[in-house]
Amino acid sequence: MNNMKYSFRQATAGDAVEIWKILEKAIKRRKEDGSTQWQDGYPNLSVIENDIKKSVGYVLVDDDIITGYCAILINDEPAYANIKGAWLTNGDFVVYHRVAISEKYLGQGLAQRILQHIEDFALKHNIYSVKVDTNFDNTGMLWILQKMCYHYCGEVTFRGSPRKAFEKILR
């Protein structure tokens, strides 16, 4: 692992199919884990293509191999206005969705590496709040959020399902 040269960059249209392959496997893993997350046809290839068109799709690459994906947005999650609970802050925030790691790279801390890049992205934009939500049964992501010092803030609803909402304040 030490000889890998990771970089984080904006996804391009040419990356879409490879990103979708990573997400398809992640969707299958969620199902095998007994999770209801991502089992309703979302996300899909057109969601990824739309992320890329809107310049919000990002990839973690090992040299030129895509190892992970996420979408990063600024102040753009309408569902977060209706939290059952309370956010830690009410100002500008970065929100991320669709974090997925290539099956070949699981268990190497790459999701945490992506989250660190998201925090760096926020700081570069002078934003000190990062918000995210995940399914109640996504034990992997819940563990990572705890490890990365996110605070549980309450519940938000997506496509009719409640999700756990978290925020991290960057200093």
XYZ file of N, CA, C and O in Angstrom:
684
model
N 0.825 -1.201 0.000
C 0.000 0.000 0.000
C 0.864 1.258 0.000
O 0.476 2.264 -0.553
N 2.020 1.223 0.609
C 2.855 2.412 0.726
C 3.325 2.956 -0.614
O 3.614 4.133 -0.725
N 3.410 2.096 -1.636
C 3.894 2.577 -2.926
C 2.787 3.177 -3.783
O 3.025 3.573 -4.902
N 1.573 3.238 -3.258
C 0.473 3.805 -4.034
C 0.514 5.325 -3.942
O 0.783 5.880 -2.893
N 0.255 5.960 -5.073
C 0.281 7.411 -5.142
C -1.142 7.918 -5.325
O -1.616 8.025 -6.444
N -1.804 8.195 -4.224
C -3.191 8.634 -4.309
C -3.291 10.115 -4.606
O -2.529 10.917 -4.087
N -4.246 10.450 -5.455
C -4.594 11.847 -5.654
C -6.113 11.932 -5.745
O -6.791 10.934 -5.966
N -6.613 13.133 -5.541
C -8.052 13.369 -5.503
C -8.328 14.437 -6.542
O -7.679 15.486 -6.545
N -9.254 14.151 -7.457
C -9.514 15.110 -8.537
C -10.982 15.070 -8.934
O -11.712 14.139 -8.606
N -11.358 16.106 -9.696
C -12.710 16.150 -10.230
C -12.872 15.025 -11.259
O -11.956 14.744 -12.033
N -14.022 14.370 -11.227
C -14.313 13.306 -12.186
C -14.597 13.917 -13.558
O -15.117 15.035 -13.668
N -14.250 13.158 -14.607
C -14.505 13.602 -15.980
C -15.533 12.661 -16.619
O -15.778 11.553 -16.111
N -16.085 13.087 -17.736
C -17.080 12.261 -18.433
C -16.524 10.870 -18.741
O -17.238 9.862 -18.664
N -15.238 10.798 -19.039
C -14.608 9.518 -19.340
C -14.508 8.584 -18.144
O -14.250 7.388 -18.302
N -14.707 9.117 -16.942
C -14.638 8.307 -15.714
C -15.972 7.646 -15.371
O -16.018 6.745 -14.527
N -17.059 8.097 -15.980
C -18.409 7.717 -15.533
C -18.624 6.205 -15.483
O -19.157 5.686 -14.493
N -18.235 5.489 -16.507
C -18.490 4.046 -16.553
C -17.714 3.329 -15.456
O -18.253 2.453 -14.774
N -16.459 3.716 -15.250
C -15.642 3.092 -14.202
C -16.216 3.401 -12.812
O -16.271 2.527 -11.935
N -16.649 4.645 -12.606
C -17.283 5.034 -11.335
C -18.532 4.186 -11.117
O -18.774 3.670 -10.017
N -19.335 4.039 -12.163
C -20.572 3.272 -12.038
C -20.279 1.816 -11.671
O -20.994 1.224 -10.869
N -19.215 1.232 -12.227
C -18.845 -0.148 -11.869
C -18.552 -0.246 -10.367
O -18.946 -1.215 -9.713
N -17.862 0.742 -9.824
C -17.546 0.770 -8.384
C -18.838 0.873 -7.582
O -19.046 0.149 -6.604
N -19.733 1.768 -8.009
C -20.997 1.941 -7.289
C -21.886 0.705 -7.383
O -22.519 0.323 -6.397
N -21.930 0.079 -8.562
C -22.740 -1.144 -8.703
C -22.320 -2.213 -7.700
O -23.158 -2.854 -7.074
N -21.016 -2.386 -7.547
C -20.512 -3.374 -6.583
C -20.831 -2.942 -5.149
O -21.139 -3.771 -4.301
N -20.750 -1.647 -4.883
C -21.073 -1.127 -3.547
C -22.558 -1.363 -3.241
O -22.912 -1.734 -2.117
N -23.415 -1.154 -4.230
C -24.854 -1.394 -4.066
C -25.086 -2.867 -3.727
O -25.864 -3.200 -2.828
N -24.399 -3.744 -4.437
C -24.520 -5.187 -4.192
C -24.034 -5.536 -2.780
O -24.673 -6.316 -2.069
N -22.922 -4.930 -2.354
C -22.408 -5.187 -0.995
C -23.396 -4.723 0.063
O -23.589 -5.397 1.072
N -24.029 -3.556 -0.163
C -25.023 -3.053 0.805
C -26.142 -4.084 0.940
O -26.589 -4.386 2.037
N -26.595 -4.618 -0.197
C -27.674 -5.615 -0.173
C -27.235 -6.869 0.577
O -27.978 -7.407 1.407
N -26.026 -7.343 0.279
C -25.514 -8.551 0.935
C -25.348 -8.342 2.438
O -25.460 -9.288 3.211
N -25.096 -7.094 2.841
C -24.975 -6.770 4.272
C -26.346 -6.661 4.937
O -26.424 -6.394 6.136
N -27.418 -6.799 4.137
C -28.769 -6.696 4.682
C -29.281 -5.274 4.778
O -30.279 -5.005 5.443
N -28.606 -4.345 4.119
C -28.995 -2.938 4.181
C -30.075 -2.626 3.155
O -30.109 -3.203 2.076
N -30.917 -1.667 3.499
C -31.913 -1.166 2.548
C -31.357 0.013 1.749
O -31.977 0.461 0.783
N -30.177 0.535 2.138
C -29.610 1.693 1.452
C -29.224 1.335 0.022
O -28.639 0.282 -0.227
N -29.568 2.244 -0.907
C -29.210 2.119 -2.322
C -29.876 0.907 -2.978
O -29.389 0.397 -3.974
N -31.018 0.465 -2.465
C -31.684 -0.702 -3.049
C -32.947 -0.313 -3.817
O -33.775 -1.157 -4.116
N -33.072 0.986 -4.154
C -34.298 1.471 -4.822
C -34.019 2.042 -6.210
O -34.765 2.866 -6.708
N -32.918 1.629 -6.823
C -32.586 2.153 -8.151
C -31.748 3.413 -8.116
O -31.415 3.981 -9.158
N -31.422 3.869 -6.933
C -30.571 5.048 -6.734
C -29.398 4.632 -5.875
O -29.599 3.910 -4.897
N -28.192 5.078 -6.188
C -27.828 5.850 -7.380
C -27.755 4.967 -8.619
O -27.774 3.749 -8.515
N -27.646 5.611 -9.771
C -27.518 4.890 -11.041
C -26.565 5.676 -11.948
O -26.065 6.729 -11.559
N -26.314 5.137 -13.129
C -25.343 5.764 -14.031
C -25.721 7.206 -14.361
O -24.860 8.082 -14.406
N -27.013 7.478 -14.562
C -27.379 8.853 -14.922
C -27.142 9.820 -13.758
O -26.829 10.996 -13.976
N -27.251 9.343 -12.517
C -26.937 10.179 -11.347
C -25.451 10.558 -11.387
O -25.084 11.722 -11.185
N -24.599 9.573 -11.689
C -23.155 9.818 -11.762
C -22.852 10.793 -12.901
O -22.086 11.755 -12.727
N -23.443 10.554 -14.077
C -23.221 11.447 -15.217
C -23.656 12.870 -14.887
O -22.988 13.837 -15.267
N -24.756 12.996 -14.146
C -25.248 14.311 -13.748
C -24.286 14.974 -12.760
O -24.026 16.171 -12.853
N -23.751 14.179 -11.794
C -22.737 14.712 -10.873
C -21.585 15.315 -11.673
O -21.124 16.422 -11.383
N -21.123 14.571 -12.668
C -19.970 15.003 -13.461
C -20.316 16.259 -14.265
O -19.534 17.214 -14.296
N -21.518 16.293 -14.876
C -21.960 17.476 -15.636
C -22.003 18.714 -14.751
O -21.674 19.813 -15.180
N -22.447 18.523 -13.486
C -22.561 19.646 -12.547
C -21.241 19.939 -11.834
O -21.185 20.786 -10.951
N -20.172 19.207 -12.217
C -18.834 19.386 -11.629
C -18.794 19.130 -10.127
O -18.045 19.771 -9.400
N -19.609 18.169 -9.654
C -19.601 17.829 -8.225
C -19.071 16.417 -7.965
O -18.946 16.007 -6.817
N -18.754 15.668 -9.020
C -18.214 14.318 -8.863
C -16.707 14.359 -8.683
O -16.016 15.091 -9.400
N -16.205 13.577 -7.722
C -14.764 13.526 -7.440
C -14.315 12.084 -7.312
O -15.070 11.236 -6.820
N -13.076 11.831 -7.729
C -12.523 10.484 -7.627
C -11.203 10.504 -6.864
O -10.441 11.477 -6.933
N -10.973 9.419 -6.134
C -9.672 9.152 -5.534
C -9.003 8.173 -6.481
O -9.602 7.157 -6.844
N -7.798 8.512 -6.922
C -7.115 7.650 -7.879
C -5.758 7.201 -7.335
O -5.109 7.928 -6.590
N -5.398 5.981 -7.694
C -4.087 5.406 -7.394
C -3.357 5.408 -8.734
O -3.665 4.601 -9.601
N -2.437 6.353 -8.923
C -1.872 6.649 -10.237
C -3.044 6.999 -11.152
O -3.648 8.034 -10.963
N -3.435 6.114 -12.084
C -4.586 6.463 -12.929
C -5.757 5.502 -12.730
O -6.706 5.520 -13.510
N -5.713 4.691 -11.677
C -6.816 3.757 -11.390
C -7.780 4.410 -10.410
O -7.367 4.862 -9.324
N -9.059 4.474 -10.787
C -10.062 5.047 -9.887
C -10.319 4.060 -8.750
O -10.683 2.915 -8.976
N -10.075 4.524 -7.520
C -10.235 3.655 -6.345
C -11.461 4.020 -5.515
O -11.916 3.224 -4.701
N -11.988 5.232 -5.706
C -13.147 5.653 -4.924
C -13.827 6.843 -5.555
O -13.260 7.512 -6.429
N -15.051 7.099 -5.098
C -15.874 8.167 -5.679
C -16.705 8.843 -4.591
O -17.093 8.221 -3.598
N -17.004 10.108 -4.808
C -18.004 10.815 -4.003
C -18.470 12.044 -4.769
O -17.812 12.493 -5.713
N -19.611 12.561 -4.364
C -20.105 13.841 -4.881
C -19.987 14.848 -3.743
O -20.328 14.532 -2.599
N -19.478 16.036 -4.055
C -19.296 17.091 -3.045
C -20.055 18.330 -3.505
O -19.840 18.818 -4.616
N -20.923 18.837 -2.630
C -21.718 20.018 -2.954
C -21.576 21.049 -1.842
O -21.278 20.696 -0.700
N -21.824 22.289 -2.186
C -21.792 23.376 -1.203
C -23.204 23.907 -1.019
O -23.858 24.283 -1.992
N -23.675 23.909 0.236
C -25.000 24.464 0.598
C -26.119 23.889 -0.256
O -27.092 24.573 -0.519
N -26.006 22.651 -0.688
C -26.980 22.126 -1.640
C -27.541 20.790 -1.174
O -27.199 19.744 -1.703
N -28.378 20.839 -0.153
C -29.121 19.654 0.252
C -30.411 20.094 0.920
O -30.463 20.285 2.126
N -31.470 20.295 0.100
C -32.734 20.810 0.632
C -33.294 19.974 1.790
O -33.887 20.532 2.723
N -33.099 18.666 1.775
C -33.642 17.806 2.840
C -33.062 18.180 4.205
O -33.689 17.932 5.234
N -31.890 18.793 4.212
C -31.240 19.115 5.485
C -31.939 20.249 6.233
O -31.734 20.430 7.422
N -32.777 21.016 5.533
C -33.522 22.095 6.198
C -34.576 21.526 7.145
O -34.996 22.191 8.094
N -34.988 20.286 6.904
C -36.062 19.674 7.694
C -35.542 18.597 8.634
O -36.139 17.542 8.764
N -34.436 18.868 9.310
C -33.871 17.878 10.219
C -34.736 17.733 11.466
O -35.263 18.716 11.989
N -34.935 16.495 11.884
C -35.548 16.232 13.194
C -34.379 16.132 14.144
O -33.692 15.112 14.220
N -34.124 17.225 14.838
C -32.924 17.362 15.652
C -32.387 18.753 15.383
O -33.158 19.659 15.098
N -31.074 18.921 15.451
C -30.485 20.238 15.201
C -29.056 20.089 14.707
O -28.279 19.310 15.253
N -28.745 20.859 13.659
C -27.362 20.919 13.196
C -26.542 21.690 14.211
O -27.073 22.507 14.968
N -25.249 21.497 14.211
C -24.350 22.225 15.110
C -24.191 23.670 14.659
O -23.972 24.557 15.471
N -24.278 23.892 13.322
C -24.118 25.239 12.763
C -25.227 25.483 11.741
O -25.845 24.546 11.250
N -25.440 26.764 11.425
C -26.466 27.118 10.439
C -25.912 27.888 9.257
O -26.665 28.405 8.452
N -24.603 27.967 9.136
C -24.000 28.730 8.040
C -23.708 27.853 6.835
O -24.346 26.814 6.620
N -22.727 28.281 6.045
C -22.324 27.528 4.865
C -21.847 26.136 5.267
O -21.259 25.960 6.338
N -22.094 25.174 4.374
C -21.636 23.810 4.653
C -21.311 23.083 3.358
O -21.821 23.410 2.300
N -20.438 22.114 3.499
C -20.150 21.172 2.423
C -20.922 19.911 2.762
O -20.974 19.484 3.923
N -21.551 19.314 1.756
C -22.261 18.052 1.938
C -21.721 17.080 0.892
O -21.356 17.487 -0.208
N -21.627 15.807 1.289
C -21.164 14.817 0.313
C -22.089 13.614 0.308
O -22.754 13.302 1.287
N -22.139 12.987 -0.855
C -23.012 11.839 -1.092
C -22.260 10.787 -1.906
O -21.241 11.082 -2.518
N -22.841 9.588 -1.943
C -22.395 8.514 -2.849
C -20.925 8.134 -2.683
O -20.205 7.939 -3.654
N -20.469 8.046 -1.435
C -19.099 7.599 -1.184
C -19.033 6.095 -1.465
O -19.813 5.322 -0.914
N -18.127 5.695 -2.336
C -17.956 4.271 -2.656
C -16.486 4.007 -2.976
O -15.832 4.829 -3.607
N -16.028 2.851 -2.524
C -14.641 2.439 -2.733
C -14.641 1.196 -3.619
O -15.474 0.307 -3.445
N -13.679 1.133 -4.531
C -13.523 -0.040 -5.394
C -13.306 -1.286 -4.545
O -12.578 -1.264 -3.558
N -13.959 -2.377 -4.976
C -13.867 -3.645 -4.260
C -12.409 -4.076 -4.051
O -12.057 -4.628 -3.016
N -11.557 -3.791 -5.033
C -10.147 -4.193 -4.954
C -9.380 -3.416 -3.895
O -8.256 -3.770 -3.549
N -9.945 -2.313 -3.404
C -9.242 -1.436 -2.469
C -9.916 -1.358 -1.101
O -9.562 -0.503 -0.294
N -10.874 -2.232 -0.837
C -11.580 -2.193 0.449
C -10.623 -2.507 1.594
O -9.648 -3.236 1.427
N -10.937 -1.945 2.764
C -10.184 -2.268 3.962
C -8.829 -1.589 4.063
O -7.997 -1.968 4.885
N -8.598 -0.581 3.229
C -7.303 0.113 3.244
C -7.425 1.558 3.735
O -6.504 2.358 3.567
N -8.579 1.895 4.305
C -8.751 3.248 4.835
C -9.022 4.312 3.794
O -8.877 5.500 4.062
N -9.441 3.886 2.593
C -9.619 4.879 1.526
C -10.852 5.749 1.713
O -10.847 6.909 1.297
N -11.905 5.221 2.342
C -13.076 6.076 2.600
C -12.671 7.212 3.538
O -13.058 8.363 3.321
N -11.873 6.895 4.546
C -11.384 7.948 5.444
C -10.508 8.945 4.692
O -10.559 10.146 4.950
N -9.726 8.445 3.752
C -8.877 9.325 2.940
C -9.755 10.272 2.113
O -9.470 11.467 2.010
N -10.844 9.746 1.548
C -11.781 10.596 0.790
C -12.380 11.655 1.709
O -12.456 12.836 1.352
N -12.806 11.254 2.907
C -13.385 12.215 3.843
C -12.380 13.305 4.201
O -12.750 14.473 4.345
N -11.107 12.949 4.315
C -10.075 13.955 4.589
C -9.973 14.935 3.413
O -9.858 16.148 3.612
N -10.049 14.412 2.182
C -10.025 15.298 1.001
C -11.253 16.208 0.987
O -11.163 17.372 0.568
N -12.406 15.701 1.432
C -13.622 16.519 1.486
C -13.429 17.655 2.496
O -13.800 18.797 2.230
N -12.814 17.341 3.641
C -12.535 18.388 4.632
C -11.583 19.431 4.049
O -11.782 20.636 4.234
N -10.558 18.977 3.324
C -9.619 19.911 2.675
C -10.351 20.790 1.661
O -10.096 21.996 1.572
N -11.268 20.177 0.892
C -12.090 20.912 -0.081
C -12.866 22.019 0.636
O -12.903 23.167 0.186
N -13.494 21.675 1.758
C -14.274 22.659 2.516
C -13.385 23.823 2.964
O -13.723 24.997 2.756
N -12.239 23.484 3.547
C -11.341 24.528 4.043
C -10.838 25.430 2.919
O -10.720 26.644 3.102
N -10.580 24.846 1.745
C -10.140 25.652 0.595
C -11.217 26.664 0.197
O -10.920 27.690 -0.395
N -12.483 26.315 0.485
C -13.591 27.218 0.170
C -14.011 28.047 1.387
O -15.096 28.652 1.398
N -13.152 28.066 2.416
C -13.435 28.811 3.654
C -14.754 28.407 4.290
O -15.510 29.236 4.796
N -15.037 27.114 4.243
C -16.243 26.562 4.866
C -15.783 25.626 5.980
O -14.874 24.815 5.789
N -16.419 25.759 7.142
C -15.944 25.043 8.333
C -16.946 24.023 8.861
O -16.800 23.531 9.975
N -17.934 23.693 8.043
C -18.927 22.687 8.425
C -19.054 21.667 7.296
O -19.178 22.037 6.130
N -19.000 20.382 7.672
C -19.217 19.308 6.715
C -20.390 18.477 7.233
O -20.400 18.058 8.397
N -21.396 18.281 6.374
C -22.591 17.536 6.764
C -22.761 16.316 5.870
O -22.394 16.344 4.696
N -23.353 15.270 6.434
C -23.553 14.030 5.686
C -24.686 13.257 6.348
O -25.004 13.473 7.519
N -25.278 12.360 5.582
C -26.275 11.463 6.160
C -25.981 10.059 5.660
O -25.347 9.872 4.627
N -26.455 9.077 6.406
C -26.328 7.693 5.968
C -27.466 6.868 6.546
O -28.159 7.312 7.452
N -27.629 5.703 5.994
C -28.678 4.799 6.450
C -28.394 4.305 7.864
O -27.239 4.168 8.259
N -29.466 4.004 8.597
C -29.339 3.485 9.959
C -28.562 2.171 9.987
O -27.947 1.833 10.980
N -28.600 1.419 8.876
C -27.970 0.093 8.860
C -26.659 0.065 8.078
O -26.140 -0.996 7.773
N -26.097 1.234 7.784
C -24.805 1.279 7.088
C -23.696 1.319 8.147
O -23.114 2.359 8.433
N -23.427 0.153 8.729
C -22.501 0.073 9.862
C -21.095 0.544 9.492
O -20.429 1.181 10.302
N -20.646 0.244 8.270
C -19.316 0.682 7.844
C -19.176 2.187 7.866
O -18.228 2.735 8.438
N -20.131 2.882 7.260
C -20.069 4.342 7.201
C -20.270 4.944 8.594
O -19.591 5.915 8.954
N -21.170 4.369 9.385
C -21.390 4.879 10.747
C -20.097 4.795 11.554
O -19.751 5.719 12.297
N -19.360 3.702 11.394
C -18.096 3.521 12.108
C -17.078 4.572 11.662
O -16.380 5.171 12.485
N -16.993 4.800 10.343
C -16.048 5.788 9.813
C -16.395 7.185 10.325
O -15.508 7.939 10.733
N -17.683 7.528 10.334
C -18.091 8.860 10.810
C -17.718 9.042 12.277
O -17.252 10.117 12.676
N -17.893 8.001 13.066
C -17.510 8.073 14.478
C -15.994 8.247 14.603
O -15.508 9.109 15.340
N -15.253 7.458 13.848
C -13.791 7.511 13.885
C -13.270 8.883 13.447
O -12.261 9.367 13.950
N -13.963 9.510 12.494
C -13.543 10.815 11.969
C -14.133 11.992 12.758
O -14.089 13.136 12.310
N -14.730 11.697 13.933
C -15.214 12.723 14.866
C -16.420 13.530 14.372
O -16.544 14.726 14.648
N -17.314 12.879 13.631
C -18.577 13.521 13.260
C -19.538 13.430 14.438
O -19.484 12.482 15.226
N -20.430 14.418 14.544
C -21.420 14.450 15.620
C -22.794 14.112 15.053
O -23.207 14.689 14.049
N -23.489 13.209 15.730
C -24.852 12.856 15.332
C -25.768 14.030 15.657
O -25.766 14.534 16.772
N -26.550 14.474 14.665
C -27.394 15.662 14.839
C -28.886 15.364 14.793
O -29.687 16.200 15.203
N -29.290 14.210 14.266
C -30.706 13.898 14.163
C -31.004 13.112 12.906
O -30.126 12.420 12.383
N -32.254 13.254 12.432
C -32.696 12.501 11.260
C -33.140 13.430 10.140
O -33.755 14.465 10.391
N -32.831 13.010 8.915
C -33.371 13.661 7.723
C -34.046 12.577 6.895
O -33.811 11.389 7.111
N -34.895 12.979 5.961
C -35.627 12.003 5.156
C -35.269 12.140 3.689
O -35.276 13.253 3.142
N -34.934 11.010 3.067
C -34.643 10.955 1.633
C -35.511 9.888 0.997
O -35.544 8.759 1.483
N -36.176 10.254 -0.102
C -37.021 9.305 -0.828
C -37.882 8.483 0.132
O -38.002 7.276 0.005
N -38.437 9.158 1.143
C -39.361 8.527 2.077
C -38.725 7.747 3.210
O -39.438 7.193 4.044
N -37.398 7.698 3.273
C -36.731 6.918 4.318
C -35.920 7.813 5.248
O -35.215 8.708 4.788
N -36.001 7.541 6.562
C -35.199 8.324 7.508
C -33.727 7.944 7.416
O -33.384 6.791 7.154
N -32.879 8.936 7.594
C -31.430 8.727 7.555
C -30.810 9.419 8.755
O -31.302 10.459 9.196
N -29.711 8.883 9.267
C -28.974 9.524 10.342
C -28.163 10.673 9.752
O -27.478 10.485 8.744
N -28.218 11.827 10.389
C -27.529 13.026 9.899
C -26.390 13.396 10.848
O -26.553 13.358 12.073
N -25.262 13.758 10.254
C -24.057 14.064 11.024
C -23.437 15.366 10.523
O -23.593 15.738 9.369
N -22.709 16.018 11.440
C -21.973 17.222 11.076
C -20.618 17.182 11.757
O -20.479 16.702 12.879
N -19.623 17.711 11.068
C -18.296 17.897 11.646
C -17.915 19.346 11.459
O -18.012 19.876 10.349
N -17.497 19.986 12.533
C -17.023 21.366 12.455
C -15.511 21.321 12.330
O -14.829 20.649 13.114
N -14.988 21.983 11.311
C -13.550 22.010 11.046
C -12.944 23.243 11.706
O -13.508 24.327 11.610
N -11.817 23.089 12.322
C -11.183 24.231 12.994
C -9.840 24.509 12.357
O -9.149 23.664 11.926
